[in-house]
Coordinates of C-alpha atoms in Angstrom, one line a residue:
X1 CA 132.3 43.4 136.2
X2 CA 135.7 42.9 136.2
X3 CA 136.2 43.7 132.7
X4 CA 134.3 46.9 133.5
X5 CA 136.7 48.1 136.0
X6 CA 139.6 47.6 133.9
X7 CA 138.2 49.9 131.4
X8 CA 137.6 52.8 134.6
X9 CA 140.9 52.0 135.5
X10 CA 142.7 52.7 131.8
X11 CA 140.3 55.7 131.4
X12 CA 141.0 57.3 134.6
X13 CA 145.0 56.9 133.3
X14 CA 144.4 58.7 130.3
X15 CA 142.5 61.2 131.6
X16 CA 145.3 61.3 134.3
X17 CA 147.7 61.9 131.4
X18 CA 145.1 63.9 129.7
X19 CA 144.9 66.5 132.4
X20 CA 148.8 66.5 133.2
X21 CA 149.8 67.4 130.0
X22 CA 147.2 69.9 129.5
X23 CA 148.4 71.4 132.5
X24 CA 152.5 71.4 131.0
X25 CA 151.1 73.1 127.9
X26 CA 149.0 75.9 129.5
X27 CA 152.7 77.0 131.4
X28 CA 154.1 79.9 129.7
X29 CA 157.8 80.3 128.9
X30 CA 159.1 83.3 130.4
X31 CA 160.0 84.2 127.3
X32 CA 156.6 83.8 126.1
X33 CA 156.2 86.4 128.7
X34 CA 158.3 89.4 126.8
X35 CA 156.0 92.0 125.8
X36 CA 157.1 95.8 124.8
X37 CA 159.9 97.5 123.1
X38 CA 161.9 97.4 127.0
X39 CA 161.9 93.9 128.9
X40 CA 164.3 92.4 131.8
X41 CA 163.7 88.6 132.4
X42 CA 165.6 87.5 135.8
X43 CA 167.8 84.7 135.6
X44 CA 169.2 84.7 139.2
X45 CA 167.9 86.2 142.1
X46 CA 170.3 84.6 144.3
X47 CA 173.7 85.9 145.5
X48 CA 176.7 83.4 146.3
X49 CA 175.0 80.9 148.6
X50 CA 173.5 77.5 147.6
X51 CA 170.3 77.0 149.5
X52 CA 167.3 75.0 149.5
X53 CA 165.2 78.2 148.1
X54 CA 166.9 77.5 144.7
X55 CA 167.7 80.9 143.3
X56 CA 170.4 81.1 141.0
X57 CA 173.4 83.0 141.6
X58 CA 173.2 87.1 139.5
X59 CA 171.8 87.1 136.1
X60 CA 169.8 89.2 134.1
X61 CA 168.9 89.3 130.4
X62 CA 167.5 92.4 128.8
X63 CA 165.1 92.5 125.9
X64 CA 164.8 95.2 122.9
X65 CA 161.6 94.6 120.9
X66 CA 161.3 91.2 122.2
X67 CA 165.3 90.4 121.2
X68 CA 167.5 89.1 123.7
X69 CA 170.3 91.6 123.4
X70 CA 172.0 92.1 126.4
X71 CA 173.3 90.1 129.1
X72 CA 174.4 91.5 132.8
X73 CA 176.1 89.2 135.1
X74 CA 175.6 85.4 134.7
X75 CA 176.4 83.8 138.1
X76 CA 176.1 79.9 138.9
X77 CA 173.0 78.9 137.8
X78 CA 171.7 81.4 135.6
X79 CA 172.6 78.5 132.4
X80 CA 169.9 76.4 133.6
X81 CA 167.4 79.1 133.9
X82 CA 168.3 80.3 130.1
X83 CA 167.8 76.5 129.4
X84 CA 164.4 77.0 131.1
X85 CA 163.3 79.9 130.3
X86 CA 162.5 78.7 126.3
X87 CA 165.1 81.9 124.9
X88 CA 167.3 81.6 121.8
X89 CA 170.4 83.9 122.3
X90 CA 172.0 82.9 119.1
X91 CA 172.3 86.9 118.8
X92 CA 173.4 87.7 121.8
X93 CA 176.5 89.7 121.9
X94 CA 176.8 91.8 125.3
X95 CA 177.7 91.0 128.3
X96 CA 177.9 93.6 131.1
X97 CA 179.9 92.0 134.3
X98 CA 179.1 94.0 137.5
X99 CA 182.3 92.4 138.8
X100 CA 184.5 89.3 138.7
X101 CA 183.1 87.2 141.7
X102 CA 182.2 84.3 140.6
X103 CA 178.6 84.1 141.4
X104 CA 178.5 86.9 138.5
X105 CA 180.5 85.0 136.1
X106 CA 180.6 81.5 136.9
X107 CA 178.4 80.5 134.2
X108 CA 179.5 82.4 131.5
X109 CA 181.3 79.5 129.2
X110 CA 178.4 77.1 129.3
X111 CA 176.3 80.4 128.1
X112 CA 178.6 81.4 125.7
X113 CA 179.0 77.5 124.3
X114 CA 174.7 77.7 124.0
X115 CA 175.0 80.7 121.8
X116 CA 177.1 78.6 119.3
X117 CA 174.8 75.7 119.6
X118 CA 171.7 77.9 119.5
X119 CA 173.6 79.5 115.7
X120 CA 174.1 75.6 115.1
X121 CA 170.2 74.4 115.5
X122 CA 169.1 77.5 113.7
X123 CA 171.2 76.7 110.6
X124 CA 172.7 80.6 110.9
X125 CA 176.6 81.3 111.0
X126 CA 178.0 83.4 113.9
X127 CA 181.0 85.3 113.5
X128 CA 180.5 88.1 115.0
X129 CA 182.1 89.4 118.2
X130 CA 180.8 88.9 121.9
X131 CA 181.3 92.1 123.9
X132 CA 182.2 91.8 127.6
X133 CA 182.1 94.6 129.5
X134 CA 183.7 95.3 133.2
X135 CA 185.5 96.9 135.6
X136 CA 189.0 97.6 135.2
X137 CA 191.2 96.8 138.2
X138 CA 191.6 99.2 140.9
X139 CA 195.5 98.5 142.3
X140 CA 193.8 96.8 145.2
X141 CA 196.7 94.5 146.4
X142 CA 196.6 91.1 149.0
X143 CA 197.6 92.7 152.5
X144 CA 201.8 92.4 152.5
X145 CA 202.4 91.6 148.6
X146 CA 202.2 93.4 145.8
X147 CA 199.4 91.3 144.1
X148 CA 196.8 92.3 143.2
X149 CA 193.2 90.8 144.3
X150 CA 191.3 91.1 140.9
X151 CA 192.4 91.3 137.4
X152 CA 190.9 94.0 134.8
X153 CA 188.4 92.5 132.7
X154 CA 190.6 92.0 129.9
X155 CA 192.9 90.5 131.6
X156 CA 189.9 88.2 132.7
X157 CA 188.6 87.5 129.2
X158 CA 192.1 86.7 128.0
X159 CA 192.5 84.5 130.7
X160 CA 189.4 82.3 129.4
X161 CA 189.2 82.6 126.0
X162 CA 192.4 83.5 124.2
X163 CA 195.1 82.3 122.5
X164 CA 197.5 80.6 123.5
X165 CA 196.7 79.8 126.9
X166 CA 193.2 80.5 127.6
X167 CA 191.3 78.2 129.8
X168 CA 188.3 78.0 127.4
X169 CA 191.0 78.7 124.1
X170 CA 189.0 75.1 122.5
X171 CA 185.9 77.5 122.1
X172 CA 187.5 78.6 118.8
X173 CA 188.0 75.0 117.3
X174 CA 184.6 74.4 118.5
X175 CA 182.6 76.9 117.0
X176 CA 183.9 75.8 113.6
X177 CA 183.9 72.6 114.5
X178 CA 179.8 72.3 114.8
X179 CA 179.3 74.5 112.2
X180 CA 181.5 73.1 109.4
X181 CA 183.8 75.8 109.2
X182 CA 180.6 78.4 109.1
X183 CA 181.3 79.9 112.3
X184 CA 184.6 81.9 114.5
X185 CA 185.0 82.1 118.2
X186 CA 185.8 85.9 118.6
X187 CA 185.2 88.2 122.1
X188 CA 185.8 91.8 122.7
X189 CA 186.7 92.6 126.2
X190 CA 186.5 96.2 127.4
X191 CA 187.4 97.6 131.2
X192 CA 185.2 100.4 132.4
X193 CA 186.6 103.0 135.0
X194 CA 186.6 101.2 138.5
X195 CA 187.6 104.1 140.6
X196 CA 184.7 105.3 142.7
X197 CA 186.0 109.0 143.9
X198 CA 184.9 111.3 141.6
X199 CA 183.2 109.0 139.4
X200 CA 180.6 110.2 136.3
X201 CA 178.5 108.2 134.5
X202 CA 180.1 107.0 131.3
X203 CA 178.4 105.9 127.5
X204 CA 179.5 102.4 127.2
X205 CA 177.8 102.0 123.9
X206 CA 175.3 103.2 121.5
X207 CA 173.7 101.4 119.2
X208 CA 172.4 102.4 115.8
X209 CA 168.8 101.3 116.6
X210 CA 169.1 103.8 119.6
X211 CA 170.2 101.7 122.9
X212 CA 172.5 103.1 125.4
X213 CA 174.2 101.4 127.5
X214 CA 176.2 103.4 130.4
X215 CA 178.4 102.6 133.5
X216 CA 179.9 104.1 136.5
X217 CA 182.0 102.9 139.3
X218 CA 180.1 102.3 142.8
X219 CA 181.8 101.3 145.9
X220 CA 181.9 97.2 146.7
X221 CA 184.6 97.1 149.1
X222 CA 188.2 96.1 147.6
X223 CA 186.3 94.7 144.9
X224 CA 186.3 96.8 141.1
X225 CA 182.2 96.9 140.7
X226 CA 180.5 99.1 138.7
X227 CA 176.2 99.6 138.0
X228 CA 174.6 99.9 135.1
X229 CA 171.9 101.5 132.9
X230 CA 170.5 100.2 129.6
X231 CA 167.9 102.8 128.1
X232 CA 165.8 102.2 124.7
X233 CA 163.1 104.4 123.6
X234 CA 162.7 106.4 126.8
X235 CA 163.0 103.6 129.2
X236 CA 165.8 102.4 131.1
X237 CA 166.8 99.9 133.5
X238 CA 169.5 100.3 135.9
X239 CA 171.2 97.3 137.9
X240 CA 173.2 98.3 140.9
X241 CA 174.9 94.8 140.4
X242 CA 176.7 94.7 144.1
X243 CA 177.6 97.5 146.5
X244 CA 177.0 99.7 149.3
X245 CA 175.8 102.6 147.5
X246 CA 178.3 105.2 149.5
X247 CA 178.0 108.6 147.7
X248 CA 176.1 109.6 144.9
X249 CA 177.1 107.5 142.1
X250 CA 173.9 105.3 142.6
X251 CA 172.0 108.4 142.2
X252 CA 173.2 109.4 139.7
X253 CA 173.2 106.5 137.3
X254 CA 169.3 105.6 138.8
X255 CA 168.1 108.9 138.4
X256 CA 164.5 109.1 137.1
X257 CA 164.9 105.6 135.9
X258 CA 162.0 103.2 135.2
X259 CA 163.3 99.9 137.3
X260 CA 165.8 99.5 139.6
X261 CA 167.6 96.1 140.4
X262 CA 168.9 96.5 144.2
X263 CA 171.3 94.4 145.9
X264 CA 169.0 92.9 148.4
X265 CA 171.8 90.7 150.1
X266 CA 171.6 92.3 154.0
X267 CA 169.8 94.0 156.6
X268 CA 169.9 97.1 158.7
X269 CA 171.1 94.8 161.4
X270 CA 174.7 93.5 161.6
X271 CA 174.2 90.3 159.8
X272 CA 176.6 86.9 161.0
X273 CA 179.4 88.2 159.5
X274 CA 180.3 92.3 159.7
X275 CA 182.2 92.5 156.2
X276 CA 178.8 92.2 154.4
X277 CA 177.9 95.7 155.6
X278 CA 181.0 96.6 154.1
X279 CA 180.2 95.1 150.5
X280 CA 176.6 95.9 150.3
X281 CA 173.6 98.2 151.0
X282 CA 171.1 98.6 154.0
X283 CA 167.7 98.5 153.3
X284 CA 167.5 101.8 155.0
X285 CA 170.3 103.7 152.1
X286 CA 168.5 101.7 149.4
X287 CA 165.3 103.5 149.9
X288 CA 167.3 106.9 150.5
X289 CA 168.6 105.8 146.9
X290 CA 165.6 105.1 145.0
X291 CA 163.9 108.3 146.9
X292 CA 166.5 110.6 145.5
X293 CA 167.1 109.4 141.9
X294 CA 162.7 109.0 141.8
X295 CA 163.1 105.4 140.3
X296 CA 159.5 104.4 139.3
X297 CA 160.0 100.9 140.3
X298 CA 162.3 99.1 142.7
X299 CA 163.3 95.5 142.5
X300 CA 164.7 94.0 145.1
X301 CA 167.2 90.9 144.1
X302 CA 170.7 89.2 145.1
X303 CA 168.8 87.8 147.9
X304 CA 170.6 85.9 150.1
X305 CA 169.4 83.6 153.4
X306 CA 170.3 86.7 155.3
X307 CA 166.9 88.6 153.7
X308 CA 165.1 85.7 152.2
X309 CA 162.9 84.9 155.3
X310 CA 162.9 89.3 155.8
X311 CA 162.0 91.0 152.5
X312 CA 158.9 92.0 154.5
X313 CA 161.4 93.7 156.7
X314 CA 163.5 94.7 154.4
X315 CA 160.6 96.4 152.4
X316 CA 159.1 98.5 155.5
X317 CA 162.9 99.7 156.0
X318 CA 162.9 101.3 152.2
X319 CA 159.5 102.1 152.4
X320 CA 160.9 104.7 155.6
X321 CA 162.1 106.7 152.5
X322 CA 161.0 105.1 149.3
X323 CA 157.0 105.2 148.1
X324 CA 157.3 103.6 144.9
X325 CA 156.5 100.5 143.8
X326 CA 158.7 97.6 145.4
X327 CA 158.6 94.3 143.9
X328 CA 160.7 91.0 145.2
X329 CA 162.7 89.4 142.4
X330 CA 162.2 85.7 141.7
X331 CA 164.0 83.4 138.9
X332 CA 162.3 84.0 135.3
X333 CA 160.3 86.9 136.0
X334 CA 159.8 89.3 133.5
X335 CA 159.6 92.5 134.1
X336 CA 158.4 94.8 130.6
X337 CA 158.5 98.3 129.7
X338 CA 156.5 100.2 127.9
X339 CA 153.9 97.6 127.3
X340 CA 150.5 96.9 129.2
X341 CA 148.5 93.8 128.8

């Protein structure tokens, strides 16, 4: 009898096991998840605030033909969801910055250091450039001095990665170092126009397998910002990255565009602290946004513990304008263009 149950118990644990690790194996990567010639896989949904909800800080990585190409913003955060998410970005080499706050940038060195490792465990060499795109400053100084609060991004990259006195300078031993000489640290930094006034949509880039990327300044306070649109075979994404939309420049760069990644971080209603009104949109002009440039999708993301217990709220507020589709942004979604299952 006793002998018996000893054999129910062992086979109970290994069907225990059985069933657990059948369970792990049915999960799908996100990147298992990319489908289509257009894809965006969220990395951070979060803004600046650690909470117990979890969401990483801003990050988003966009897909052409299933290739992780293009990075935009890589806040606190956003590392571990790469690590998580099952992509190789060993060919990565854009990043578009929204801005320099650091829950848009905080994690780019560890993701820049993965790309090496990724070249590394692939047995390729990687000595091409990485491409950071962002604003340029905008002369806004600290109140009495002549300082100014943020640097061009440039001046930012240097300040990380270049030689003499770069933060991160070791990056260029180190990518020879693990690869036996095979690979070269190198960045290209880039400022885009910051100025809001009179802004116009600019062509970052153009590829030769036909993406365009393209920028233009939008209003975040003191703070350089600018938004975002990638477009690839008659799709496009556009990322507002952070602002308050004043003006038309948000509808102009989202016009007629297929998704739409909203700064999500506020309320109609004064939240705690007044200066978040003055850094980001209402529900209420995000709708009048997405109404007027007839985005087919919006996404709402950046979400903060001011809207994460309201995004039913904060839906019926955009839906006062806005009848498209509206979809909440979580950590490792995927959201694909051009491709139904």
């Amino acid at each position: 009898m006793k002998y018996t149950k000893g054999i129910q118990v062992v086979f109970v644990a290994l069907l225990s096991v059985f069933v657990t690790t059948t369970s792990w194996a049915d999960k799908k990567l996100a990147v298992d998840k990319v489908k289509g010639p257009l894809s965006v896989m969220v990395l951070g949904s979060g803004g600046p605030i650690a909470t117990s909800i979890g969401r990483a800080s801003a990050g988003y990585l966009i897909f052409v033909e299933g290739e992780p190409r293009i990075l935009m913003d890589v806040g606190g955060g956003t590392f571990q969801r790469l690590a998580k998410s099952g992509v190789n970005i060993r060919n990565l080499d854009i990043v578009l910055l929204s801005h320099l706050h650091i829950d848009h940038t905080g994690d780019l060195s560890a993701v820049i250091k993965t790309l090496y490792f990724h070249n590394n465990i692939a047995g390729t060499a990687r000595t091409a450039p990485i491409h950071i795109y962002g604003p340029a400053a905008n002369g806004a100084t600290f109140p009495g001095t002549d300082v100014t609060q943020y640097p061009a991004t440039t001046v930012y990259s240097d300040g990380q990665y270049a030689m003499p006195n770069g933060v991160e300078r070791y990056l260029n031993i180190f990518a020879k170092a693990i690869s036996g000489g095979r690979s070269s640290f190198s960045y290209a930094a880039h400022d885009l126009n910051s100025m809001v006034s009179g802004a116009t949509v600019e062509e970052v880039l153009r590829t030769d397998d036909g993406v365009v990327i393209e920028a233009i300044a939008v209003d975040h306070g003191p703070v350089p910002a600018v938004a975002y649109r990638v477009s690839y075979k008659g799709y496009s994404i556009v990322y507002s990255g952070d602002t308050r939309s004043t003006g038309p420049n948000m509808v102009t760069i989202a016009q007629d565009a297929d998704l739409l990644i909203y700064d999500t971080a506020i309320t109609d209603t004064l939240p705690p602290n007044p200066v978040f009104h003055a850094l980001h949109t209402s529900p209420t002009r995000m709708g009048e946004v997405a109404a007027d440039a007839e985005v087919k999708k919006l996404v709402l993301s950046h979400i903060t513990p001011v809207t994460e217990t309201r995004l039913d709220e904060v839906k019926d507020l955009v839906r006062v304008n806005y009848d498209g589709k509206i979809k909440a942004a979580k950590d490792l979604k995927v959201f694909n263009l051009g491709h139904h299952d």
